[in-house]
PDB file of C-alpha atoms in Angstrom:
ATOM      1  CA  MET A  24      -1.106   4.044 -19.520  1.00  0.00           C
ATOM      2  CA  ALA A  25       1.282   1.766 -16.905  1.00  0.00           C
ATOM      3  CA  SER A  26       1.409   2.523 -13.644  1.00  0.00           C
ATOM      4  CA  LYS A  27       4.646   1.944 -10.983  1.00  0.00           C
ATOM      5  CA  ILE A  28       4.791   1.935  -7.424  1.00  0.00           C
ATOM      6  CA  THR A  29       8.183   2.859  -5.609  1.00  0.00           C
ATOM      7  CA  TYR A  30       8.633   2.608  -2.199  1.00  0.00           C
ATOM      8  CA  LYS A  31      11.511   0.931   0.300  1.00  0.00           C
ATOM      9  CA  TYR A  32      11.033  -2.499   2.077  1.00  0.00           C
ATOM     10  CA  LYS A  33      13.163  -2.474   5.657  1.00  0.00           C
ATOM     11  CA  ASN A  34      14.967   0.190   3.621  1.00  0.00           C
ATOM     12  CA  VAL A  35      15.787  -1.671  -0.111  1.00  0.00           C
ATOM     13  CA  ALA A  36      14.274   0.909  -2.749  1.00  0.00           C
ATOM     14  CA  LYS A  37      12.234  -1.377  -5.079  1.00  0.00           C
ATOM     15  CA  GLU A  38       9.588  -0.393  -8.053  1.00  0.00           C
ATOM     16  CA  ILE A  39       7.156  -2.507  -9.264  1.00  0.00           C
ATOM     17  CA  SER A  40       3.635  -2.267 -11.724  1.00  0.00           C
ATOM     18  CA  PHE A  41       0.183  -1.503 -10.931  1.00  0.00           C
ATOM     19  CA  ALA A  42      -2.640  -2.817 -11.600  1.00  0.00           C
ATOM     20  CA  TYR A  43      -6.687  -1.656  -9.935  1.00  0.00           C
ATOM     21  CA  ASP A  44      -7.877  -5.159 -11.959  1.00  0.00           C
ATOM     22  CA  LYS A  45      -5.488  -6.927  -9.451  1.00  0.00           C
ATOM     23  CA  PHE A  46      -5.161  -4.991  -6.082  1.00  0.00           C
ATOM     24  CA  HIS A  47      -7.277  -2.295  -4.687  1.00  0.00           C
ATOM     25  CA  ASN A  48      -4.904   0.082  -3.632  1.00  0.00           C
ATOM     26  CA  MET A  49      -1.209   0.199  -3.622  1.00  0.00           C
ATOM     27  CA  HIS A  50      -0.643  -0.762  -0.294  1.00  0.00           C
ATOM     28  CA  GLU A  51      -2.608  -4.397  -1.198  1.00  0.00           C
ATOM     29  CA  ALA A  52       0.617  -4.547  -3.809  1.00  0.00           C
ATOM     30  CA  VAL A  53       3.446  -4.043  -2.378  1.00  0.00           C
ATOM     31  CA  ALA A  54       2.505  -6.584   0.810  1.00  0.00           C
ATOM     32  CA  ALA A  55       1.300  -8.838  -1.804  1.00  0.00           C
ATOM     33  CA  GLU A  56       5.502  -8.190  -3.738  1.00  0.00           C
ATOM     34  CA  GLU A  57       6.648  -8.995  -0.341  1.00  0.00           C
ATOM     35  CA  GLY A  58       4.792 -12.048   0.508  1.00  0.00           C
ATOM     36  CA  ILE A  59       3.145 -10.009   3.571  1.00  0.00           C
ATOM     37  CA  ASP A  60      -0.287 -11.460   4.700  1.00  0.00           C
ATOM     38  CA  LEU A  61      -2.983  -8.373   5.158  1.00  0.00           C
ATOM     39  CA  THR A  62      -6.140 -10.802   6.549  1.00  0.00           C
ATOM     40  CA  HIS A  63      -5.836  -9.170   9.964  1.00  0.00           C
ATOM     41  CA  TYR A  64      -4.169  -5.976   9.215  1.00  0.00           C
ATOM     42  CA  LEU A  65      -7.431  -6.033   6.978  1.00  0.00           C
ATOM     43  CA  LYS A  66     -10.250  -7.597   9.423  1.00  0.00           C
ATOM     44  CA  MET A  67      -8.941  -4.281  11.375  1.00  0.00           C
ATOM     45  CA  VAL A  68      -9.829  -1.719   8.423  1.00  0.00           C
ATOM     46  CA  GLN A  69     -13.027  -2.603   8.083  1.00  0.00           C
ATOM     47  CA  ALA A  70     -13.682  -2.398  11.563  1.00  0.00           C
ATOM     48  CA  ILE A  71     -12.305   1.360  12.214  1.00  0.00           C
ATOM     49  CA  GLU A  72     -14.278   1.932   9.083  1.00  0.00           C
ATOM     50  CA  MET A  73     -17.740   0.846  10.903  1.00  0.00           C
ATOM     51  CA  THR A  74     -16.866   2.859  14.220  1.00  0.00           C
ATOM     52  CA  SER A  75     -15.370   5.543  12.355  1.00  0.00           C
ATOM     53  CA  LYS A  76     -16.656   7.431   9.649  1.00  0.00           C
ATOM     54  CA  GLY A  77     -15.429  11.018   8.466  1.00  0.00           C
ATOM     55  CA  SER A  78     -12.510  10.876  10.563  1.00  0.00           C
ATOM     56  CA  SER A  79      -9.140  10.055   9.482  1.00  0.00           C
ATOM     57  CA  ALA A  80      -8.485   6.946  11.452  1.00  0.00           C
ATOM     58  CA  VAL A  81      -8.221   4.520   8.426  1.00  0.00           C
ATOM     59  CA  ARG A  82      -5.398   6.313   6.919  1.00  0.00           C
ATOM     60  CA  ASN A  83      -3.764   6.645  10.085  1.00  0.00           C
ATOM     61  CA  TYR A  84      -4.014   2.646  11.119  1.00  0.00           C
ATOM     62  CA  ARG A  85      -2.773   2.303   7.671  1.00  0.00           C
ATOM     63  CA  ASP A  86       0.261   3.901   7.451  1.00  0.00           C
ATOM     64  CA  ALA A  87       1.023   3.332  11.479  1.00  0.00           C
ATOM     65  CA  GLU A  88       0.925  -0.903  10.185  1.00  0.00           C
ATOM     66  CA  PHE A  89       3.343  -0.386   7.467  1.00  0.00           C
ATOM     67  CA  ILE A  90       5.798   1.624   8.902  1.00  0.00           C
ATOM     68  CA  LYS A  91       6.133  -1.526  11.124  1.00  0.00           C
ATOM     69  CA  MET A  92       5.808  -4.112   8.486  1.00  0.00           C
ATOM     70  CA  GLY A  93       8.942  -2.079   7.312  1.00  0.00           C
ATOM     71  CA  PHE A  94       7.710  -0.449   4.199  1.00  0.00           C
ATOM     72  CA  SER A  95       8.579   3.992   3.817  1.00  0.00           C
ATOM     73  CA  ASP A  96       8.352   5.666   1.274  1.00  0.00           C
ATOM     74  CA  LEU A  97       5.838   4.618  -0.574  1.00  0.00           C
ATOM     75  CA  TYR A  98       4.392   6.746  -3.903  1.00  0.00           C
ATOM     76  CA  PHE A  99       2.015   6.091  -6.678  1.00  0.00           C
ATOM     77  CA  ILE A 100       3.777   7.109 -10.713  1.00  0.00           C
ATOM     78  CA  LYS A 101       1.401   6.775 -12.836  1.00  0.00           C
ATOM     79  CA  GLY A 102       2.897   6.390 -16.495  1.00  0.00           C
ATOM     80  CA  ASP A 103       6.010   6.087 -17.719  1.00  0.00           C
ATOM     81  CA  PRO A 104       7.404  10.003 -18.853  1.00  0.00           C
ATOM     82  CA  LYS A 105       9.727   7.539 -21.312  1.00  0.00           C
ATOM     83  CA  ALA A 106       7.064   6.401 -23.162  1.00  0.00           C
ATOM     84  CA  GLU A 107       4.850   9.600 -23.787  1.00  0.00           C
TER      85      GLU A 107
END
């Protein structure tokens, strides 16, 4: 079953194919599609995960950083309804 991600980058709507064997999550996939280096971001996520077990700090940081990068309206779409 094919998966897709729809998103806006700098207010331009886009759609890409997604596979878990290539990316850990949809945020990494859209950043790769737009050529954005996530090295610093991933280090910060790791540091936040180590210090804030069980909180929503990582999700809040991720959402804020991706908005700063120019992303909005990220949605994961499972399967292709036309193919079924």
